[in-house]
Amino acid sequence: MRDAGKIVAMAHQEIADAVAVGVSTQMLDQIAEDFIVSQGATPSFKGYGGFPASICTSVNEVVVHGIPSSLKILEDGDIISVDIGAVINGYHGDAAMTHPVGDISEQAQTLLKVTEESLYKGIEQAVIGNRLSDISYAIQSYVESNQFSVVRRFCGHGIGRAMHEEPQIPNFGRPGHGPRLKAGICLAIEPMVNMGTFEVTVLEDKWTTVTKDAALSAHFEHSVVVTEEGPLILTEI
Ligand code: MG
């Protein structure tokens, strides 16, 4: 899990360096795929349920599962959420980040900041003895106290030998419910936060998910293991 997580984290670093005005999302996909393969790993997303690329690139009102394209060129003021998964020696890592492209609005900057902070609020709750929904509640209450909304349609998830394992981790809900957390449980925690309504629409390609009101959306994710010493983030360098 550490190896997979480290490769995902390093791939994100490559993407962070590459995101710029004029770059296509297809180019980012190629960079990430080449890097993952160079590390002896395999992109987890490619072919998953028929997904046609190695990473998800979700620009502006696209919430998640955006398909990289040579026709999608990043413009000044965009935000782009990049989700990357890799598998090595039978174990997966999964993480997402949203990047500004050039100069973004102050409101967009706040959205990115609050979404990333909400991820860490969730991670803080990934401790032995807590219930799963303590993570959900921490994320939702932080996001909503900042006047943004959390997407209901998609959740975080367990991760390990498969990219998506039980349990599902909603980014909303009352605290104190669900399984009690034990040492060794690996979770991919991933708030998707919208500037307007939490409602989303899946487009005809059956992947691209957009906000119903076309307002901006951000996404941050880490794979985390619950340990005796507290939560350990696996998808960090
Ligand atoms: Mg995930």
PDB file of C-alpha atoms and ligand atoms in Angstrom:
ATOM      1  CA  MET A   1       0.000   0.000   0.000  1.00  0.00           C
ATOM      2  CA  ARG A   2       2.895   2.369   0.765  1.00  0.00           C
ATOM      3  CA  ASP A   3       4.537   1.623  -2.595  1.00  0.00           C
ATOM      4  CA  ALA A   4       1.307   2.186  -4.513  1.00  0.00           C
ATOM      5  CA  GLY A   5       0.570   5.352  -2.548  1.00  0.00           C
ATOM      6  CA  LYS A   6       4.027   6.778  -3.138  1.00  0.00           C
ATOM      7  CA  ILE A   7       3.782   6.204  -6.897  1.00  0.00           C
ATOM      8  CA  VAL A   8       0.389   7.954  -6.973  1.00  0.00           C
ATOM      9  CA  ALA A   9       1.833  10.865  -4.972  1.00  0.00           C
ATOM     10  CA  MET A  10       4.793  11.190  -7.329  1.00  0.00           C
ATOM     11  CA  ALA A  11       2.495  11.045 -10.367  1.00  0.00           C
ATOM     12  CA  HIS A  12       0.525  13.928  -8.825  1.00  0.00           C
ATOM     13  CA  GLN A  13       3.765  15.871  -8.505  1.00  0.00           C
ATOM     14  CA  GLU A  14       4.433  15.340 -12.233  1.00  0.00           C
ATOM     15  CA  ILE A  15       0.917  16.589 -13.000  1.00  0.00           C
ATOM     16  CA  ALA A  16       1.258  19.609 -10.716  1.00  0.00           C
ATOM     17  CA  ASP A  17       4.408  20.576 -12.627  1.00  0.00           C
ATOM     18  CA  ALA A  18       2.676  20.097 -15.990  1.00  0.00           C
ATOM     19  CA  VAL A  19      -0.640  21.915 -15.400  1.00  0.00           C
ATOM     20  CA  ALA A  20      -0.514  25.199 -17.330  1.00  0.00           C
ATOM     21  CA  VAL A  21      -2.484  27.355 -19.759  1.00  0.00           C
ATOM     22  CA  GLY A  22      -2.470  25.696 -23.208  1.00  0.00           C
ATOM     23  CA  VAL A  23      -1.898  22.128 -22.000  1.00  0.00           C
ATOM     24  CA  SER A  24      -4.462  19.499 -23.061  1.00  0.00           C
ATOM     25  CA  THR A  25      -5.939  17.080 -20.570  1.00  0.00           C
ATOM     26  CA  GLN A  26      -4.835  14.266 -22.902  1.00  0.00           C
ATOM     27  CA  MET A  27      -1.234  15.442 -22.415  1.00  0.00           C
ATOM     28  CA  LEU A  28      -1.674  15.185 -18.643  1.00  0.00           C
ATOM     29  CA  ASP A  29      -3.026  11.662 -19.054  1.00  0.00           C
ATOM     30  CA  GLN A  30       0.044  10.692 -21.071  1.00  0.00           C
ATOM     31  CA  ILE A  31       2.406  12.192 -18.484  1.00  0.00           C
ATOM     32  CA  ALA A  32       0.740  10.332 -15.622  1.00  0.00           C
ATOM     33  CA  GLU A  33       0.528   7.031 -17.482  1.00  0.00           C
ATOM     34  CA  ASP A  34       4.181   7.197 -18.596  1.00  0.00           C
ATOM     35  CA  PHE A  35       5.271   7.951 -15.037  1.00  0.00           C
ATOM     36  CA  ILE A  36       3.206   5.167 -13.438  1.00  0.00           C
ATOM     37  CA  VAL A  37       4.451   2.612 -15.962  1.00  0.00           C
ATOM     38  CA  SER A  38       8.057   3.805 -15.474  1.00  0.00           C
ATOM     39  CA  GLN A  39       7.691   2.858 -11.788  1.00  0.00           C
ATOM     40  CA  GLY A  40       6.647  -0.700 -12.631  1.00  0.00           C
ATOM     41  CA  ALA A  41       3.014  -0.007 -11.693  1.00  0.00           C
ATOM     42  CA  THR A  42      -0.228  -0.008 -13.682  1.00  0.00           C
ATOM     43  CA  PRO A  43      -2.814   2.798 -13.841  1.00  0.00           C
ATOM     44  CA  SER A  44      -5.805   1.514 -11.819  1.00  0.00           C
ATOM     45  CA  PHE A  45      -8.391   3.458 -13.814  1.00  0.00           C
ATOM     46  CA  LYS A  46      -7.516   2.399 -17.362  1.00  0.00           C
ATOM     47  CA  GLY A  47     -10.216  -0.007 -18.525  1.00  0.00           C
ATOM     48  CA  TYR A  48     -11.978   0.105 -15.123  1.00  0.00           C
ATOM     49  CA  GLY A  49     -15.651  -0.322 -16.056  1.00  0.00           C
ATOM     50  CA  GLY A  50     -14.542   0.638 -19.563  1.00  0.00           C
ATOM     51  CA  PHE A  51     -12.926   3.952 -18.550  1.00  0.00           C
ATOM     52  CA  PRO A  52     -10.794   4.905 -21.561  1.00  0.00           C
ATOM     53  CA  ALA A  53      -7.872   6.735 -19.904  1.00  0.00           C
ATOM     54  CA  SER A  54      -5.316   6.444 -17.099  1.00  0.00           C
ATOM     55  CA  ILE A  55      -6.480   9.425 -15.032  1.00  0.00           C
ATOM     56  CA  CYS A  56      -9.629  11.480 -14.571  1.00  0.00           C
ATOM     57  CA  THR A  57      -9.375  15.159 -15.526  1.00  0.00           C
ATOM     58  CA  SER A  58     -12.367  17.201 -14.376  1.00  0.00           C
ATOM     59  CA  VAL A  59     -12.312  20.878 -15.377  1.00  0.00           C
ATOM     60  CA  ASN A  60     -14.450  23.603 -13.726  1.00  0.00           C
ATOM     61  CA  GLU A  61     -18.072  22.374 -13.417  1.00  0.00           C
ATOM     62  CA  VAL A  62     -16.985  18.778 -14.001  1.00  0.00           C
ATOM     63  CA  VAL A  63     -17.141  17.115 -10.588  1.00  0.00           C
ATOM     64  CA  VAL A  64     -15.430  13.768 -11.257  1.00  0.00           C
ATOM     65  CA  HIS A  65     -14.675  11.201 -13.980  1.00  0.00           C
ATOM     66  CA  GLY A  66     -13.782  13.708 -16.704  1.00  0.00           C
ATOM     67  CA  ILE A  67     -12.208  11.903 -19.665  1.00  0.00           C
ATOM     68  CA  PRO A  68      -8.882  13.333 -20.886  1.00  0.00           C
ATOM     69  CA  SER A  69      -9.072  14.711 -24.426  1.00  0.00           C
ATOM     70  CA  SER A  70      -6.708  16.343 -26.913  1.00  0.00           C
ATOM     71  CA  LEU A  71      -9.523  18.833 -27.538  1.00  0.00           C
ATOM     72  CA  LYS A  72      -9.752  19.994 -23.914  1.00  0.00           C
ATOM     73  CA  ILE A  73      -7.137  22.731 -23.554  1.00  0.00           C
ATOM     74  CA  LEU A  74      -6.612  24.367 -20.156  1.00  0.00           C
ATOM     75  CA  GLU A  75      -7.384  28.086 -20.043  1.00  0.00           C
ATOM     76  CA  ASP A  76      -6.426  30.861 -17.680  1.00  0.00           C
ATOM     77  CA  GLY A  77      -8.839  30.861 -14.722  1.00  0.00           C
ATOM     78  CA  ASP A  78      -9.797  27.185 -14.976  1.00  0.00           C
ATOM     79  CA  ILE A  79      -9.598  24.730 -12.119  1.00  0.00           C
ATOM     80  CA  ILE A  80      -8.783  21.094 -12.868  1.00  0.00           C
ATOM     81  CA  SER A  81      -9.358  18.118 -10.595  1.00  0.00           C
ATOM     82  CA  VAL A  82      -7.010  15.233 -11.321  1.00  0.00           C
ATOM     83  CA  ASP A  83      -7.708  11.771  -9.894  1.00  0.00           C
ATOM     84  CA  ILE A  84      -4.956   9.156 -10.134  1.00  0.00           C
ATOM     85  CA  GLY A  85      -4.869   5.468  -9.158  1.00  0.00           C
ATOM     86  CA  ALA A  86      -2.021   2.989  -9.460  1.00  0.00           C
ATOM     87  CA  VAL A  87      -1.598  -0.677  -8.600  1.00  0.00           C
ATOM     88  CA  ILE A  88       1.678  -2.431  -7.829  1.00  0.00           C
ATOM     89  CA  ASN A  89       2.242  -5.926  -6.439  1.00  0.00           C
ATOM     90  CA  GLY A  90      -1.519  -6.320  -6.135  1.00  0.00           C
ATOM     91  CA  TYR A  91      -2.184  -3.212  -4.038  1.00  0.00           C
ATOM     92  CA  HIS A  92      -3.819   0.054  -5.045  1.00  0.00           C
ATOM     93  CA  GLY A  93      -3.282   3.713  -4.202  1.00  0.00           C
ATOM     94  CA  ASP A  94      -5.815   6.436  -5.067  1.00  0.00           C
ATOM     95  CA  ALA A  95      -5.595  10.213  -4.648  1.00  0.00           C
ATOM     96  CA  ALA A  96      -7.002  13.386  -6.175  1.00  0.00           C
ATOM     97  CA  MET A  97      -6.081  17.063  -6.211  1.00  0.00           C
ATOM     98  CA  THR A  98      -7.563  20.195  -7.736  1.00  0.00           C
ATOM     99  CA  HIS A  99      -5.164  22.684  -9.329  1.00  0.00           C
ATOM    100  CA  PRO A 100      -5.621  26.308 -10.354  1.00  0.00           C
ATOM    101  CA  VAL A 101      -4.716  27.125 -13.965  1.00  0.00           C
ATOM    102  CA  GLY A 102      -3.130  30.569 -14.198  1.00  0.00           C
ATOM    103  CA  ASP A 103      -5.029  33.180 -12.198  1.00  0.00           C
ATOM    104  CA  ILE A 104      -8.282  31.955 -10.676  1.00  0.00           C
ATOM    105  CA  SER A 105     -11.005  33.943  -8.929  1.00  0.00           C
ATOM    106  CA  GLU A 106     -10.888  34.534  -5.203  1.00  0.00           C
ATOM    107  CA  GLN A 107     -14.030  32.411  -4.804  1.00  0.00           C
ATOM    108  CA  ALA A 108     -12.392  29.524  -6.668  1.00  0.00           C
ATOM    109  CA  GLN A 109      -9.318  29.833  -4.449  1.00  0.00           C
ATOM    110  CA  THR A 110     -11.572  29.560  -1.401  1.00  0.00           C
ATOM    111  CA  LEU A 111     -13.305  26.494  -2.883  1.00  0.00           C
ATOM    112  CA  LEU A 112      -9.964  24.724  -3.377  1.00  0.00           C
ATOM    113  CA  LYS A 113      -8.781  25.658   0.123  1.00  0.00           C
ATOM    114  CA  VAL A 114     -11.991  24.556   1.857  1.00  0.00           C
ATOM    115  CA  THR A 115     -12.168  21.284  -0.092  1.00  0.00           C
ATOM    116  CA  GLU A 116      -8.576  20.354   0.779  1.00  0.00           C
ATOM    117  CA  GLU A 117      -9.108  21.361   4.413  1.00  0.00           C
ATOM    118  CA  SER A 118     -12.294  19.260   4.554  1.00  0.00           C
ATOM    119  CA  LEU A 119     -10.255  16.237   3.441  1.00  0.00           C
ATOM    120  CA  TYR A 120      -7.925  16.754   6.408  1.00  0.00           C
ATOM    121  CA  LYS A 121     -10.917  17.234   8.747  1.00  0.00           C
ATOM    122  CA  GLY A 122     -12.089  13.806   7.574  1.00  0.00           C
ATOM    123  CA  ILE A 123      -8.653  12.222   7.897  1.00  0.00           C
ATOM    124  CA  GLU A 124      -8.385  13.499  11.496  1.00  0.00           C
ATOM    125  CA  GLN A 125     -11.385  11.305  12.336  1.00  0.00           C
ATOM    126  CA  ALA A 126      -9.791   8.132  10.882  1.00  0.00           C
ATOM    127  CA  VAL A 127      -8.710   6.917  14.321  1.00  0.00           C
ATOM    128  CA  ILE A 128      -9.215   3.685  16.234  1.00  0.00           C
ATOM    129  CA  GLY A 129     -12.540   3.579  18.050  1.00  0.00           C
ATOM    130  CA  ASN A 130     -14.310   6.190  15.918  1.00  0.00           C
ATOM    131  CA  ARG A 131     -17.238   5.208  13.732  1.00  0.00           C
ATOM    132  CA  LEU A 132     -17.015   5.520   9.967  1.00  0.00           C
ATOM    133  CA  SER A 133     -19.618   8.298   9.761  1.00  0.00           C
ATOM    134  CA  ASP A 134     -17.523  10.478  12.079  1.00  0.00           C
ATOM    135  CA  ILE A 135     -15.408  11.049   8.945  1.00  0.00           C
ATOM    136  CA  SER A 136     -18.520  11.865   6.890  1.00  0.00           C
ATOM    137  CA  TYR A 137     -19.852  14.300   9.475  1.00  0.00           C
ATOM    138  CA  ALA A 138     -16.531  16.119   9.877  1.00  0.00           C
ATOM    139  CA  ILE A 139     -16.332  16.712   6.118  1.00  0.00           C
ATOM    140  CA  GLN A 140     -19.935  17.829   5.669  1.00  0.00           C
ATOM    141  CA  SER A 141     -20.039  20.151   8.649  1.00  0.00           C
ATOM    142  CA  TYR A 142     -16.785  21.854   7.655  1.00  0.00           C
ATOM    143  CA  VAL A 143     -17.843  22.316   4.035  1.00  0.00           C
ATOM    144  CA  GLU A 144     -21.304  23.605   4.874  1.00  0.00           C
ATOM    145  CA  SER A 145     -19.973  25.998   7.519  1.00  0.00           C
ATOM    146  CA  ASN A 146     -18.095  27.538   4.582  1.00  0.00           C
ATOM    147  CA  GLN A 147     -21.289  27.866   2.487  1.00  0.00           C
ATOM    148  CA  PHE A 148     -20.344  25.178  -0.035  1.00  0.00           C
ATOM    149  CA  SER A 149     -22.071  21.813  -0.609  1.00  0.00           C
ATOM    150  CA  VAL A 150     -20.868  18.188  -0.608  1.00  0.00           C
ATOM    151  CA  VAL A 151     -21.727  15.842  -3.461  1.00  0.00           C
ATOM    152  CA  ARG A 152     -24.022  12.982  -2.344  1.00  0.00           C
ATOM    153  CA  ARG A 153     -23.911  10.868  -5.498  1.00  0.00           C
ATOM    154  CA  PHE A 154     -20.286   9.683  -5.049  1.00  0.00           C
ATOM    155  CA  CYS A 155     -18.434   8.491  -1.961  1.00  0.00           C
ATOM    156  CA  GLY A 156     -15.028   7.576  -0.640  1.00  0.00           C
ATOM    157  CA  HIS A 157     -14.287   3.868  -0.239  1.00  0.00           C
ATOM    158  CA  GLY A 158     -12.160   1.175   1.268  1.00  0.00           C
ATOM    159  CA  ILE A 159      -9.023   0.403  -0.754  1.00  0.00           C
ATOM    160  CA  GLY A 160      -6.511  -2.444  -0.855  1.00  0.00           C
ATOM    161  CA  ARG A 161      -6.330  -5.399  -3.245  1.00  0.00           C
ATOM    162  CA  ALA A 162      -9.155  -3.747  -5.152  1.00  0.00           C
ATOM    163  CA  MET A 163      -9.434  -0.043  -5.868  1.00  0.00           C
ATOM    164  CA  HIS A 164     -12.982   0.075  -4.520  1.00  0.00           C
ATOM    165  CA  GLU A 165     -13.650  -2.027  -1.417  1.00  0.00           C
ATOM    166  CA  GLU A 166     -16.157  -1.854   1.403  1.00  0.00           C
ATOM    167  CA  PRO A 167     -17.053   0.319   3.188  1.00  0.00           C
ATOM    168  CA  GLN A 168     -18.435   3.239   1.213  1.00  0.00           C
ATOM    169  CA  ILE A 169     -17.608   6.545   2.886  1.00  0.00           C
ATOM    170  CA  PRO A 170     -20.254   9.215   2.229  1.00  0.00           C
ATOM    171  CA  ASN A 171     -19.067  12.792   2.599  1.00  0.00           C
ATOM    172  CA  PHE A 172     -22.187  13.629   4.592  1.00  0.00           C
ATOM    173  CA  GLY A 173     -24.247  12.208   7.436  1.00  0.00           C
ATOM    174  CA  ARG A 174     -24.721  12.111  11.175  1.00  0.00           C
ATOM    175  CA  PRO A 175     -21.743  11.110  13.357  1.00  0.00           C
ATOM    176  CA  GLY A 176     -21.541   7.881  15.348  1.00  0.00           C
ATOM    177  CA  HIS A 177     -22.787   5.426  12.719  1.00  0.00           C
ATOM    178  CA  GLY A 178     -21.291   2.620  10.664  1.00  0.00           C
ATOM    179  CA  PRO A 179     -18.438   0.262  11.493  1.00  0.00           C
ATOM    180  CA  ARG A 180     -15.974   1.072  14.261  1.00  0.00           C
ATOM    181  CA  LEU A 181     -12.500   1.852  12.878  1.00  0.00           C
ATOM    182  CA  LYS A 182      -9.685  -0.579  13.662  1.00  0.00           C
ATOM    183  CA  ALA A 183      -5.952  -0.550  13.041  1.00  0.00           C
ATOM    184  CA  GLY A 184      -5.100  -1.625   9.508  1.00  0.00           C
ATOM    185  CA  ILE A 185      -8.249  -0.404   7.775  1.00  0.00           C
ATOM    186  CA  CYS A 186      -7.358   1.425   4.552  1.00  0.00           C
ATOM    187  CA  LEU A 187      -9.702   4.151   3.358  1.00  0.00           C
ATOM    188  CA  ALA A 188      -9.756   6.438   0.325  1.00  0.00           C
ATOM    189  CA  ILE A 189     -11.355   9.608   1.691  1.00  0.00           C
ATOM    190  CA  GLU A 190     -12.451  11.981  -1.060  1.00  0.00           C
ATOM    191  CA  PRO A 191     -14.683  15.016  -0.569  1.00  0.00           C
ATOM    192  CA  MET A 192     -16.170  16.453  -3.776  1.00  0.00           C
ATOM    193  CA  VAL A 193     -17.288  19.990  -2.997  1.00  0.00           C
ATOM    194  CA  ASN A 194     -19.526  22.233  -5.099  1.00  0.00           C
ATOM    195  CA  MET A 195     -19.809  25.997  -5.027  1.00  0.00           C
ATOM    196  CA  GLY A 196     -23.575  25.837  -5.588  1.00  0.00           C
ATOM    197  CA  THR A 197     -26.006  22.930  -5.441  1.00  0.00           C
ATOM    198  CA  PHE A 198     -24.804  19.452  -4.437  1.00  0.00           C
ATOM    199  CA  GLU A 199     -26.813  17.985  -7.307  1.00  0.00           C
ATOM    200  CA  VAL A 200     -24.951  16.520 -10.255  1.00  0.00           C
ATOM    201  CA  THR A 201     -25.700  15.147 -13.718  1.00  0.00           C
ATOM    202  CA  VAL A 202     -23.868  12.328 -15.501  1.00  0.00           C
ATOM    203  CA  LEU A 203     -23.414  13.172 -19.199  1.00  0.00           C
ATOM    204  CA  GLU A 204     -24.143  10.894 -22.167  1.00  0.00           C
ATOM    205  CA  ASP A 205     -20.641   9.419 -22.182  1.00  0.00           C
ATOM    206  CA  LYS A 206     -21.746   7.801 -18.868  1.00  0.00           C
ATOM    207  CA  TRP A 207     -18.625   9.130 -17.067  1.00  0.00           C
ATOM    208  CA  THR A 208     -18.379  12.907 -17.089  1.00  0.00           C
ATOM    209  CA  THR A 209     -20.235  14.183 -14.030  1.00  0.00           C
ATOM    210  CA  VAL A 210     -21.100  17.881 -13.894  1.00  0.00           C
ATOM    211  CA  THR A 211     -22.784  20.136 -11.362  1.00  0.00           C
ATOM    212  CA  LYS A 212     -26.462  20.654 -12.166  1.00  0.00           C
ATOM    213  CA  ASP A 213     -26.103  24.438 -11.901  1.00  0.00           C
ATOM    214  CA  ALA A 214     -22.773  24.541 -13.823  1.00  0.00           C
ATOM    215  CA  ALA A 215     -21.022  26.058 -10.783  1.00  0.00           C
ATOM    216  CA  LEU A 216     -17.432  25.037  -9.972  1.00  0.00           C
ATOM    217  CA  SER A 217     -16.532  21.807  -8.180  1.00  0.00           C
ATOM    218  CA  ALA A 218     -13.316  20.658  -6.453  1.00  0.00           C
ATOM    219  CA  HIS A 219     -12.033  17.249  -5.357  1.00  0.00           C
ATOM    220  CA  PHE A 220      -9.271  16.210  -2.972  1.00  0.00           C
ATOM    221  CA  GLU A 221      -8.506  12.616  -1.965  1.00  0.00           C
ATOM    222  CA  HIS A 222      -5.938  10.617  -0.020  1.00  0.00           C
ATOM    223  CA  SER A 223      -5.594   6.919   0.694  1.00  0.00           C
ATOM    224  CA  VAL A 224      -5.172   6.566   4.459  1.00  0.00           C
ATOM    225  CA  VAL A 225      -4.487   3.681   6.857  1.00  0.00           C
ATOM    226  CA  VAL A 226      -5.768   3.686  10.438  1.00  0.00           C
ATOM    227  CA  THR A 227      -2.857   2.894  12.795  1.00  0.00           C
ATOM    228  CA  GLU A 228      -2.213   2.704  16.549  1.00  0.00           C
ATOM    229  CA  GLU A 229      -0.443   6.058  16.132  1.00  0.00           C
ATOM    230  CA  GLY A 230      -3.345   7.668  14.265  1.00  0.00           C
ATOM    231  CA  PRO A 231      -4.145   8.115  10.589  1.00  0.00           C
ATOM    232  CA  LEU A 232      -1.241   7.612   8.175  1.00  0.00           C
ATOM    233  CA  ILE A 233      -1.553   9.120   4.708  1.00  0.00           C
ATOM    234  CA  LEU A 234      -0.277   6.641   2.126  1.00  0.00           C
ATOM    235  CA  THR A 235      -0.522   8.898  -0.929  1.00  0.00           C
ATOM    236  CA  GLU A 236       2.183  11.340   0.170  1.00  0.00           C
ATOM    237  CA  ILE A 237       5.806  11.441  -0.953  1.00  0.00           C
TER     238      ILE A 237
HETATM  239 MG    MG B   1     -11.234   7.109  -4.926  1.00  0.00          MG
END
